[in-house]
Amino acid sequence: MSRLIVVSNRVADPTLPQSGGLAVAVGEALSDGNGIWFGWNGEIREDAEGSGVNLERRGGVTLATLPLSQKEYDTYYLGYSNRALWPVFHYRLDLAEFDVAALEGYRSVNRRFAKSVAAMIDNDDVVWIHDYHLIPLAAELRKLGVENRIGFFLHIPFPPPEIIAAVPDHAWLFDTLHAYDLVGFQTDQDLSNFKRYVEQSSADAGPVTHPFRNGTRMMDARTFPIGIDVDSFIEMANTPKANDRIKRLTRGAVRNHVIGVERLDYSKGLPDRFRSFKRFLENFPDQRKKTVLMQIAPPTREELVAYAEIRTELEQLSGAINGEFGDFDWTPVRYIHRSVPRETLAALFRGSKVGLVTPLRDGMNLVAKEYVAAQEPDDPGVLILSRFAGAAAEMEEALIVNPYDADEVAKALHNAVTMELDERLDRHGKLLARVRHSDIVSWRRAFMDHLRGHGQADDAA
Ligand code: GDG
């Protein structure tokens, strides 16, 4: 039987609470099949480069993992993936650092992953590779003679070619995408940026046709907006324990709980969000003691300077807002720099009148979808969503804002906390229908159908 082999940078134990969107999505995508999830186990070991693949069975999934050496971690993971590609793909050339040794580490880990994956593949297996850490993996697999169907999904945005032009060796990197049978993006905008890039980099080949041609192989590129497991999230938000948490959250004088949840990453726009919340307190003094912003921001990539800086900035901002506006009986910003269990998140979403999701740039943003799913259908809260999240392309009944414009976000906050029930019901009903329509199952099915070659010809993106 044809198996699905998923490859991603990090393999997480699907039975433990995780905090990465990819981990959540892939764990759910594999749990109903005989799939294998291959990738790094999160360990750094000096003998890593000589070590074999460790196989174990967890929650219906076979995990095939290997460690990285310190040098691999520093170059492939921190250096190229997260100091160069992550900022560039999030339109932040100002934060990108390019380094030849980092690029070499990136290439060599992709080669090492390819050797291990090639050794596991049977003829009719299908391989699904995830995210920016592993762009050249299919090209490395092809070099080893792997002819299986291989797909790639980019979880983060694909920037315009004018931004990519600043990346040294970008032609090498993006040419390797042509080794895939299928390349998936979150939104039509990402796909169109990719098409423009291909067009501009093959100027003499004429306008790009769809699918893209590469020697004898045809690469198809399409949009597959990722979603969540809606029912399991609803269930999590409605347990007796969740009800108890919601009671504890909402028993004081504060009426308007505003919730934000994301890894502490500069792409998520947290300092701008705090400034917008401050503007809301300034512009709408009557809402002051009624409103609290709870921001949960677990640490991520702490070794990188840009992440240490944003942590300091947020601590200063939350302290300054609480110092200026807070009172003996009211703390306007509750900032939690720790990961919290998923069930607690679901309860906090349901107990909060406003979901404030304002990234400066985001591939999709699953938190926006989780917030909508968690709401009480008879008395739902309001989602405020950045126009720069991929999710904004679908979720048009949210209050869509420009996260750089503090006055606009402050106004949306006021609109949200004062919105009448009829309008909240109407918006929420439509949003929930959308979140259900493009959920995690439809995302995986659409991608796998296209990858296996059974996709609909007429739904080309
Ligand atoms: C990438 C792309 C794309 C957050 N804090 C905690 C926690 N989380 C969970 C959320 C959500 C997930 O992590 C985050 O997913 P996002 O989609 O919001 O963002 P990224 O991690 O940046 O994910 C993104 C995604 O991939 C999927 O393609 O949507 O654009 O950047 O599920 O609830 N979970 C727990 N504790 C926390 O403190 N348990």
Short mmCIF file of C-alpha atoms and ligand atoms in Angstrom, two decimals:
data_model
loop_
_atom_site.label_atom_id
_atom_site.label_comp_id
_atom_site.label_asym_id
_atom_site.label_seq_id
_atom_site.Cartn_x
_atom_site.Cartn_y
_atom_site.Cartn_z
CA MET A 1 0.00 0.00 0.00
CA SER A 2 1.22 3.47 -0.85
CA ARG A 3 2.35 5.25 2.30
CA LEU A 4 2.59 8.93 3.01
CA ILE A 5 6.01 10.10 4.17
CA VAL A 6 5.90 13.59 5.64
CA VAL A 7 9.21 15.39 6.06
CA SER A 8 9.55 18.56 8.12
CA ASN A 9 12.38 20.22 9.98
CA ARG A 10 11.07 19.27 13.37
CA VAL A 11 9.14 16.19 14.32
CA ALA A 12 7.02 16.72 17.39
CA ASP A 13 5.41 14.05 19.49
CA PRO A 14 1.77 14.34 18.38
CA THR A 15 0.64 13.15 21.80
CA LEU A 16 2.19 16.13 23.65
CA PRO A 17 0.94 19.72 23.68
CA GLN A 18 2.91 21.64 21.04
CA SER A 19 3.15 25.23 20.10
CA GLY A 20 4.00 25.23 16.38
CA GLY A 21 1.30 25.52 13.72
CA LEU A 22 3.09 23.00 11.51
CA ALA A 23 3.34 20.44 14.32
CA VAL A 24 -0.36 20.70 15.03
CA ALA A 25 -1.35 20.44 11.37
CA VAL A 26 0.96 17.58 10.39
CA GLY A 27 0.21 15.51 13.49
CA GLU A 28 -3.48 15.74 12.64
CA ALA A 29 -2.89 15.04 8.94
CA LEU A 30 -1.00 11.79 9.62
CA SER A 31 -2.92 10.35 12.53
CA ASP A 32 -5.52 8.50 10.44
CA GLY A 33 -3.16 6.65 8.10
CA ASN A 34 -0.09 4.43 8.03
CA GLY A 35 2.16 7.42 7.59
CA ILE A 36 5.72 8.19 8.60
CA TRP A 37 6.83 11.57 9.89
CA PHE A 38 10.52 12.18 9.27
CA GLY A 39 12.68 15.00 10.63
CA TRP A 40 14.85 16.37 13.40
CA ASN A 41 14.07 15.14 16.93
CA GLY A 42 15.08 18.43 18.54
CA GLU A 43 18.33 17.03 19.99
CA ILE A 44 21.82 18.39 19.40
CA ARG A 45 24.49 15.68 19.58
CA GLU A 46 28.15 15.71 18.68
CA ASP A 47 27.93 12.30 16.96
CA ALA A 48 24.80 13.41 15.05
CA GLU A 49 26.27 13.26 11.58
CA GLY A 50 27.09 9.55 11.92
CA SER A 51 23.92 8.57 13.75
CA GLY A 52 21.10 6.57 12.19
CA VAL A 53 17.37 7.17 12.08
CA ASN A 54 15.39 6.37 15.21
CA LEU A 55 11.93 4.83 14.64
CA GLU A 56 9.11 4.93 17.18
CA ARG A 57 5.33 4.72 17.12
CA ARG A 58 3.36 7.57 18.73
CA GLY A 59 -0.37 8.23 18.55
CA GLY A 60 -0.94 6.31 15.31
CA VAL A 61 2.11 7.81 13.57
CA THR A 62 5.58 6.35 12.98
CA LEU A 63 8.16 8.97 13.89
CA ALA A 64 11.50 8.65 12.08
CA THR A 65 13.93 11.08 13.63
CA LEU A 66 17.56 12.06 13.77
CA PRO A 67 19.59 14.55 15.82
CA LEU A 68 21.57 17.53 14.48
CA SER A 69 25.16 18.39 15.36
CA GLN A 70 25.88 21.77 16.94
CA LYS A 71 27.36 22.97 13.66
CA GLU A 72 24.29 21.85 11.71
CA TYR A 73 22.01 23.55 14.20
CA ASP A 74 24.00 26.78 14.01
CA THR A 75 24.21 26.89 10.22
CA TYR A 76 21.19 25.06 8.78
CA TYR A 77 18.62 25.89 11.46
CA LEU A 78 19.61 29.17 13.11
CA GLY A 79 21.83 30.53 10.37
CA TYR A 80 20.18 29.99 7.02
CA SER A 81 16.60 28.95 7.84
CA ASN A 82 15.93 31.48 10.58
CA ARG A 83 18.44 34.30 10.08
CA ALA A 84 18.07 34.46 6.29
CA LEU A 85 14.95 32.75 4.93
CA TRP A 86 12.43 33.46 7.70
CA PRO A 87 12.95 37.24 7.66
CA VAL A 88 13.12 37.41 3.84
CA PHE A 89 9.92 35.39 3.41
CA HIS A 90 8.23 37.72 5.92
CA TYR A 91 9.32 40.78 3.89
CA ARG A 92 11.96 41.75 6.51
CA LEU A 93 15.17 42.27 4.53
CA ASP A 94 16.27 44.62 7.32
CA LEU A 95 16.58 41.61 9.65
CA ALA A 96 18.07 39.13 7.17
CA GLU A 97 21.68 37.99 7.52
CA PHE A 98 23.39 36.08 4.74
CA ASP A 99 26.42 33.96 5.37
CA VAL A 100 28.18 31.46 3.10
CA ALA A 101 28.83 28.94 5.90
CA ALA A 102 25.13 29.03 6.85
CA LEU A 103 24.10 28.32 3.27
CA GLU A 104 26.58 25.45 3.09
CA GLY A 105 25.15 23.99 6.32
CA TYR A 106 21.63 24.29 4.90
CA ARG A 107 22.66 22.42 1.77
CA SER A 108 24.46 19.71 3.66
CA VAL A 109 21.62 19.00 6.13
CA ASN A 110 19.24 18.77 3.18
CA ARG A 111 21.63 16.23 1.62
CA ARG A 112 21.79 14.24 4.85
CA PHE A 113 18.00 14.25 5.24
CA ALA A 114 17.71 13.12 1.60
CA LYS A 115 19.98 10.11 2.14
CA SER A 116 17.96 8.94 5.14
CA VAL A 117 14.59 9.50 3.46
CA ALA A 118 15.73 7.77 0.24
CA ALA A 119 16.68 4.70 2.30
CA MET A 120 13.11 4.43 3.66
CA ILE A 121 11.09 4.99 0.49
CA ASP A 122 9.19 2.20 -1.27
CA ASN A 123 8.27 2.55 -4.94
CA ASP A 124 4.69 3.68 -4.50
CA ASP A 125 5.19 5.95 -1.46
CA VAL A 126 4.32 9.60 -1.75
CA VAL A 127 6.53 12.20 -0.10
CA TRP A 128 5.23 15.47 1.30
CA ILE A 129 7.91 17.96 2.34
CA HIS A 130 7.14 20.97 4.53
CA ASP A 131 8.43 24.46 4.76
CA TYR A 132 11.37 26.73 4.14
CA HIS A 133 13.99 24.62 5.94
CA LEU A 134 13.75 21.92 3.29
CA ILE A 135 13.25 23.64 -0.07
CA PRO A 136 16.12 21.74 -1.82
CA LEU A 137 15.19 18.32 -0.39
CA ALA A 138 13.37 17.03 -3.48
CA ALA A 139 16.29 18.05 -5.72
CA GLU A 140 18.62 16.05 -3.43
CA LEU A 141 16.24 13.08 -3.51
CA ARG A 142 16.12 13.21 -7.32
CA LYS A 143 19.93 13.13 -7.39
CA LEU A 144 19.72 9.88 -5.44
CA GLY A 145 17.38 8.42 -8.07
CA VAL A 146 14.07 8.87 -6.22
CA GLU A 147 11.31 9.05 -8.82
CA ASN A 148 8.31 9.03 -6.45
CA ARG A 149 5.72 11.80 -6.41
CA ILE A 150 7.06 14.57 -4.16
CA GLY A 151 5.11 17.59 -2.98
CA PHE A 152 6.14 20.70 -1.09
CA PHE A 153 4.01 23.01 1.04
CA LEU A 154 5.22 26.43 2.09
CA HIS A 155 3.64 27.41 5.41
CA ILE A 156 4.97 30.95 5.38
CA PRO A 157 4.41 33.69 2.77
CA PHE A 158 6.19 33.73 -0.57
CA PRO A 159 7.44 37.31 -1.00
CA PRO A 160 7.49 39.35 -4.22
CA PRO A 161 10.46 38.73 -6.55
CA GLU A 162 11.78 42.23 -5.84
CA ILE A 163 12.46 41.09 -2.27
CA ILE A 164 13.89 37.72 -3.25
CA ALA A 165 16.33 39.49 -5.56
CA ALA A 166 18.31 40.48 -2.44
CA VAL A 167 19.00 36.86 -1.47
CA PRO A 168 22.44 35.64 -2.58
CA ASP A 169 22.11 32.42 -4.59
CA HIS A 170 18.33 32.72 -4.86
CA ALA A 171 18.43 31.25 -8.38
CA TRP A 172 19.95 28.05 -7.03
CA LEU A 173 17.49 27.87 -4.14
CA PHE A 174 14.30 28.42 -6.11
CA ASP A 175 15.38 26.32 -9.10
CA THR A 176 15.34 23.34 -6.74
CA LEU A 177 11.58 23.82 -6.39
CA HIS A 178 11.25 22.44 -9.92
CA ALA A 179 12.22 19.00 -8.65
CA TYR A 180 8.75 18.76 -7.05
CA ASP A 181 5.62 17.48 -8.72
CA LEU A 182 3.49 19.86 -6.70
CA VAL A 183 4.27 23.06 -4.81
CA GLY A 184 1.55 24.44 -2.51
CA PHE A 185 1.13 27.95 -1.13
CA GLN A 186 -1.24 29.37 1.47
CA THR A 187 -2.80 32.13 -0.62
CA ASP A 188 -3.30 33.33 -4.18
CA GLN A 189 -1.02 36.23 -3.43
CA ASP A 190 1.86 33.89 -2.56
CA LEU A 191 1.20 31.87 -5.71
CA SER A 192 1.15 34.98 -7.82
CA ASN A 193 4.44 36.20 -6.30
CA PHE A 194 5.94 32.82 -7.13
CA LYS A 195 4.69 32.96 -10.72
CA ARG A 196 6.12 36.44 -11.11
CA TYR A 197 9.44 35.21 -9.72
CA VAL A 198 9.56 32.31 -12.18
CA GLU A 199 8.57 34.63 -15.03
CA GLN A 200 11.25 37.15 -14.21
CA SER A 201 13.96 34.60 -13.67
CA SER A 202 13.32 32.87 -16.98
CA ALA A 203 12.80 36.03 -19.00
CA ASP A 204 13.76 34.47 -22.29
CA ALA A 205 11.47 31.47 -21.79
CA GLY A 206 8.41 33.68 -22.34
CA PRO A 207 5.28 33.91 -20.16
CA VAL A 208 4.89 31.22 -17.53
CA THR A 209 2.50 28.45 -18.39
CA HIS A 210 0.69 26.45 -15.76
CA PRO A 211 1.94 23.89 -14.83
CA PHE A 212 5.62 24.86 -14.87
CA ARG A 213 7.88 22.85 -17.10
CA ASN A 214 11.30 21.61 -16.00
CA GLY A 215 12.95 19.22 -18.43
CA THR A 216 10.73 16.17 -18.52
CA ARG A 217 9.10 16.86 -15.16
CA MET A 218 6.00 19.02 -14.83
CA MET A 219 5.73 20.99 -11.62
CA ASP A 220 2.30 22.18 -10.64
CA ALA A 221 1.89 25.13 -8.24
CA ARG A 222 -1.38 25.82 -6.45
CA THR A 223 -3.02 27.37 -3.42
CA PHE A 224 -4.05 25.19 -0.46
CA PRO A 225 -5.14 27.36 2.50
CA ILE A 226 -4.44 25.43 5.69
CA GLY A 227 -7.11 24.99 8.35
CA ILE A 228 -7.74 23.46 11.77
CA ASP A 229 -9.54 20.44 13.21
CA VAL A 230 -12.68 22.41 14.01
CA ASP A 231 -14.66 19.86 16.03
CA SER A 232 -11.80 18.86 18.28
CA PHE A 233 -11.16 22.52 19.04
CA ILE A 234 -14.83 23.13 19.81
CA GLU A 235 -14.81 20.10 22.09
CA MET A 236 -11.72 21.36 23.90
CA ALA A 237 -13.36 24.74 24.49
CA ASN A 238 -16.42 23.13 26.07
CA THR A 239 -15.16 20.67 28.69
CA PRO A 240 -16.10 21.11 32.39
CA LYS A 241 -12.46 22.14 33.01
CA ALA A 242 -12.74 24.78 30.26
CA ASN A 243 -15.98 26.08 31.81
CA ASP A 244 -14.23 26.36 35.15
CA ARG A 245 -11.31 28.30 33.59
CA ILE A 246 -13.72 30.64 31.82
CA LYS A 247 -15.51 31.33 35.13
CA ARG A 248 -12.19 32.14 36.79
CA LEU A 249 -11.23 34.42 33.92
CA THR A 250 -14.47 36.35 33.81
CA ARG A 251 -15.53 36.64 37.47
CA GLY A 252 -14.03 40.12 38.13
CA ALA A 253 -15.22 43.54 37.05
CA VAL A 254 -13.55 43.35 33.64
CA ARG A 255 -16.15 42.81 30.92
CA ASN A 256 -13.97 42.81 27.84
CA HIS A 257 -11.26 40.22 27.67
CA VAL A 258 -9.08 40.67 24.60
CA ILE A 259 -6.85 37.70 23.77
CA GLY A 260 -3.68 37.39 21.70
CA VAL A 261 -1.73 34.12 21.36
CA GLU A 262 1.44 33.62 19.36
CA ARG A 263 5.05 32.55 19.52
CA LEU A 264 7.13 35.61 20.40
CA ASP A 265 8.15 36.28 16.81
CA TYR A 266 8.67 39.67 15.17
CA SER A 267 6.40 38.66 12.28
CA LYS A 268 3.44 38.56 14.69
CA GLY A 269 3.41 42.32 15.29
CA LEU A 270 3.24 42.22 19.09
CA PRO A 271 4.86 45.60 19.84
CA ASP A 272 2.50 47.26 17.33
CA ARG A 273 -0.40 45.42 18.97
CA PHE A 274 0.56 46.71 22.42
CA ARG A 275 0.88 50.24 21.04
CA SER A 276 -2.57 49.90 19.45
CA PHE A 277 -4.01 48.72 22.76
CA LYS A 278 -2.45 51.73 24.45
CA ARG A 279 -4.05 53.97 21.80
CA PHE A 280 -7.40 52.29 22.53
CA LEU A 281 -7.02 53.12 26.23
CA GLU A 282 -6.11 56.71 25.35
CA ASN A 283 -8.86 57.23 22.78
CA PHE A 284 -11.67 55.46 24.64
CA PRO A 285 -11.21 56.25 28.36
CA ASP A 286 -14.70 54.95 29.20
CA GLN A 287 -13.51 51.42 28.31
CA ARG A 288 -10.47 51.52 30.57
CA LYS A 289 -11.39 49.52 33.61
CA LYS A 290 -13.64 47.26 31.62
CA THR A 291 -10.96 45.93 29.30
CA VAL A 292 -7.90 43.70 29.66
CA LEU A 293 -5.49 42.49 26.98
CA MET A 294 -4.14 39.02 27.71
CA GLN A 295 -1.14 38.23 25.55
CA ILE A 296 0.29 34.72 25.60
CA ALA A 297 3.62 34.64 23.79
CA PRO A 298 5.72 31.50 24.35
CA PRO A 299 9.45 31.85 23.68
CA THR A 300 10.89 30.79 20.33
CA ARG A 301 14.36 30.90 18.69
CA GLU A 302 15.75 32.70 21.70
CA GLU A 303 19.37 32.39 20.54
CA LEU A 304 18.75 34.91 17.77
CA VAL A 305 19.32 38.60 18.50
CA ALA A 306 16.13 39.77 16.79
CA TYR A 307 14.10 37.56 19.15
CA ALA A 308 15.92 38.71 22.28
CA GLU A 309 15.28 42.31 21.21
CA ILE A 310 11.59 41.84 20.69
CA ARG A 311 11.29 40.23 24.12
CA THR A 312 12.88 43.25 25.77
CA GLU A 313 10.70 45.60 23.75
CA LEU A 314 7.50 43.81 24.79
CA GLU A 315 8.47 43.71 28.44
CA GLN A 316 9.12 47.45 28.33
CA LEU A 317 5.87 48.18 26.53
CA SER A 318 3.67 46.09 28.81
CA GLY A 319 5.36 47.55 31.87
CA ALA A 320 4.93 51.09 30.55
CA ILE A 321 1.24 50.61 29.72
CA ASN A 322 0.51 49.01 33.09
CA GLY A 323 2.48 51.74 34.86
CA GLU A 324 0.68 54.55 33.07
CA PHE A 325 -2.89 53.23 33.01
CA GLY A 326 -3.12 50.51 35.67
CA ASP A 327 -4.74 50.95 39.07
CA PHE A 328 -4.83 49.05 42.34
CA ASP A 329 -7.82 47.08 41.06
CA TRP A 330 -6.96 46.82 37.37
CA THR A 331 -3.97 45.70 35.28
CA PRO A 332 -4.61 46.47 31.61
CA VAL A 333 -2.02 44.12 30.04
CA ARG A 334 -1.46 40.55 31.19
CA TYR A 335 1.60 39.35 29.39
CA ILE A 336 2.56 35.67 29.71
CA HIS A 337 5.89 34.65 28.18
CA ARG A 338 5.29 30.90 28.53
CA SER A 339 3.58 28.15 26.61
CA VAL A 340 0.18 27.22 28.02
CA PRO A 341 -1.67 23.92 27.43
CA ARG A 342 -3.87 23.78 24.36
CA GLU A 343 -7.04 23.17 26.43
CA THR A 344 -6.33 26.34 28.41
CA LEU A 345 -5.97 28.28 25.15
CA ALA A 346 -9.30 26.98 23.89
CA ALA A 347 -10.97 28.08 27.13
CA LEU A 348 -9.31 31.50 27.06
CA PHE A 349 -10.46 31.99 23.47
CA ARG A 350 -14.02 31.15 24.38
CA GLY A 351 -13.96 33.39 27.44
CA SER A 352 -12.61 36.39 25.51
CA LYS A 353 -14.87 38.91 23.80
CA VAL A 354 -12.20 39.83 21.28
CA GLY A 355 -9.55 37.80 19.43
CA LEU A 356 -6.78 40.20 18.46
CA VAL A 357 -4.71 38.68 15.65
CA THR A 358 -2.53 41.35 14.09
CA PRO A 359 0.62 39.91 12.48
CA LEU A 360 2.68 42.15 10.23
CA ARG A 361 2.99 39.19 7.86
CA ASP A 362 1.78 35.61 8.30
CA GLY A 363 1.43 32.64 5.96
CA MET A 364 -2.06 31.79 7.21
CA ASN A 365 -2.50 32.13 11.02
CA LEU A 366 -4.27 29.27 12.72
CA VAL A 367 -5.00 31.25 15.88
CA ALA A 368 -7.60 33.29 13.96
CA LYS A 369 -9.40 30.07 13.02
CA GLU A 370 -9.10 28.58 16.49
CA TYR A 371 -10.58 31.72 18.05
CA VAL A 372 -13.62 31.52 15.78
CA ALA A 373 -14.10 27.79 16.43
CA ALA A 374 -13.93 28.24 20.21
CA GLN A 375 -16.68 30.87 20.43
CA GLU A 376 -20.00 30.34 22.16
CA PRO A 377 -22.36 30.19 19.11
CA ASP A 378 -25.18 32.07 20.93
CA ASP A 379 -22.94 34.84 22.26
CA PRO A 380 -19.78 34.89 20.13
CA GLY A 381 -16.81 37.23 20.42
CA VAL A 382 -15.35 39.30 17.61
CA LEU A 383 -12.20 38.55 15.61
CA ILE A 384 -9.91 41.43 14.69
CA LEU A 385 -7.57 40.26 11.95
CA SER A 386 -4.59 41.81 10.17
CA ARG A 387 -4.92 42.24 6.43
CA PHE A 388 -1.38 40.82 6.21
CA ALA A 389 -2.32 37.38 7.56
CA GLY A 390 -3.04 34.79 4.87
CA ALA A 391 -6.26 34.08 6.77
CA ALA A 392 -7.59 37.54 5.84
CA ALA A 393 -8.07 36.36 2.25
CA GLU A 394 -10.78 33.99 3.47
CA MET A 395 -12.10 35.50 6.69
CA GLU A 396 -13.66 38.68 5.39
CA GLU A 397 -16.31 38.92 8.15
CA ALA A 398 -13.58 39.57 10.71
CA LEU A 399 -12.78 43.22 11.46
CA ILE A 400 -9.90 43.51 9.02
CA VAL A 401 -7.22 46.01 10.08
CA ASN A 402 -3.86 47.43 9.10
CA PRO A 403 -1.66 46.42 12.07
CA TYR A 404 0.70 49.36 11.47
CA ASP A 405 -2.14 51.84 12.03
CA ALA A 406 -2.65 52.13 15.81
CA ASP A 407 -5.70 54.38 15.42
CA GLU A 408 -7.41 51.95 13.09
CA VAL A 409 -6.76 48.99 15.39
CA ALA A 410 -7.92 51.04 18.42
CA LYS A 411 -11.14 51.86 16.59
CA ALA A 412 -11.67 48.22 15.66
CA LEU A 413 -11.17 47.29 19.32
CA HIS A 414 -13.84 49.80 20.31
CA ASN A 415 -16.13 48.51 17.58
CA ALA A 416 -15.56 44.94 18.80
CA VAL A 417 -16.25 45.55 22.50
CA THR A 418 -19.41 47.53 21.74
CA MET A 419 -20.78 45.37 18.90
CA GLU A 420 -24.44 44.33 19.22
CA LEU A 421 -25.34 40.67 19.46
CA ASP A 422 -27.05 40.54 16.03
CA GLU A 423 -23.95 41.68 14.22
CA ARG A 424 -21.71 39.37 16.24
CA LEU A 425 -23.96 36.41 15.46
CA ASP A 426 -24.00 37.25 11.78
CA ARG A 427 -20.24 37.66 11.47
CA HIS A 428 -19.45 34.63 13.57
CA GLY A 429 -21.88 32.34 11.72
CA LYS A 430 -20.27 33.22 8.40
CA LEU A 431 -16.73 32.92 9.74
CA LEU A 432 -17.40 29.54 11.33
CA ALA A 433 -18.83 28.26 8.04
CA ARG A 434 -15.62 29.35 6.30
CA VAL A 435 -13.39 27.80 8.96
CA ARG A 436 -15.35 24.55 8.58
CA HIS A 437 -15.20 24.70 4.81
CA SER A 438 -11.41 24.88 4.62
CA ASP A 439 -10.44 22.76 7.60
CA ILE A 440 -7.38 20.60 8.17
CA VAL A 441 -8.96 17.57 6.49
CA SER A 442 -9.92 19.40 3.31
CA TRP A 443 -6.44 20.97 3.18
CA ARG A 444 -4.71 17.62 3.42
CA ARG A 445 -7.14 15.91 1.00
CA ALA A 446 -6.84 18.63 -1.61
CA PHE A 447 -3.05 18.57 -1.42
CA MET A 448 -2.80 14.77 -1.45
CA ASP A 449 -5.33 14.42 -4.30
CA HIS A 450 -3.31 16.79 -6.43
CA LEU A 451 -0.04 15.18 -5.43
CA ARG A 452 -1.28 11.71 -6.26
CA GLY A 453 -2.50 13.11 -9.56
CA HIS A 454 -6.25 12.88 -8.91
CA GLY A 455 -6.82 16.62 -8.47
CA GLN A 456 -9.54 18.46 -10.35
CA ALA A 457 -8.21 20.01 -13.55
CA ASP A 458 -10.73 22.84 -13.38
CA ASP A 459 -9.87 24.13 -9.92
CA ALA A 460 -6.42 25.39 -10.84
CA ALA A 461 -5.45 28.29 -8.63
C1 GDG B 1 3.31 28.66 10.70
C2 GDG B 1 3.02 29.93 9.88
C3 GDG B 1 0.71 29.09 9.44
C4 GDG B 1 0.57 29.24 20.20
N1 GDG B 1 0.96 29.46 21.47
C5 GDG B 1 0.71 28.34 22.15
C6 GDG B 1 0.17 27.40 21.27
N2 GDG B 1 0.10 27.98 20.08
C7 GDG B 1 -0.47 27.32 18.89
C8 GDG B 1 -1.65 28.07 18.35
C9 GDG B 1 -1.65 27.57 16.90
C10 GDG B 1 -0.17 27.42 16.60
O1 GDG B 1 0.49 27.31 17.85
C11 GDG B 1 0.40 28.63 15.89
O2 GDG B 1 0.02 28.57 14.57
P1 GDG B 1 0.02 29.87 13.65
O3 GDG B 1 -0.60 29.50 12.38
O4 GDG B 1 -0.71 30.95 14.35
O5 GDG B 1 1.54 30.35 13.52
P2 GDG B 1 3.04 29.70 13.31
O6 GDG B 1 3.49 28.94 14.49
O7 GDG B 1 3.90 30.86 12.93
O8 GDG B 1 2.87 28.70 12.05
C12 GDG B 1 1.54 30.28 9.93
C13 GDG B 1 1.12 27.82 10.16
O9 GDG B 1 2.52 27.59 10.09
C14 GDG B 1 0.41 26.61 9.57
O10 GDG B 1 0.64 26.51 8.21
O11 GDG B 1 -0.65 29.36 9.69
O12 GDG B 1 1.27 31.41 9.12
O13 GDG B 1 3.81 31.03 10.36
O14 GDG B 1 -2.25 26.32 16.78
O15 GDG B 1 -2.80 27.76 19.08
N3 GDG B 1 -0.21 26.17 21.65
C15 GDG B 1 -0.03 25.83 22.95
N4 GDG B 1 0.51 26.70 23.85
C16 GDG B 1 0.88 27.95 23.51
O16 GDG B 1 1.34 28.73 24.36
N5 GDG B 1 -0.39 24.61 23.35
#
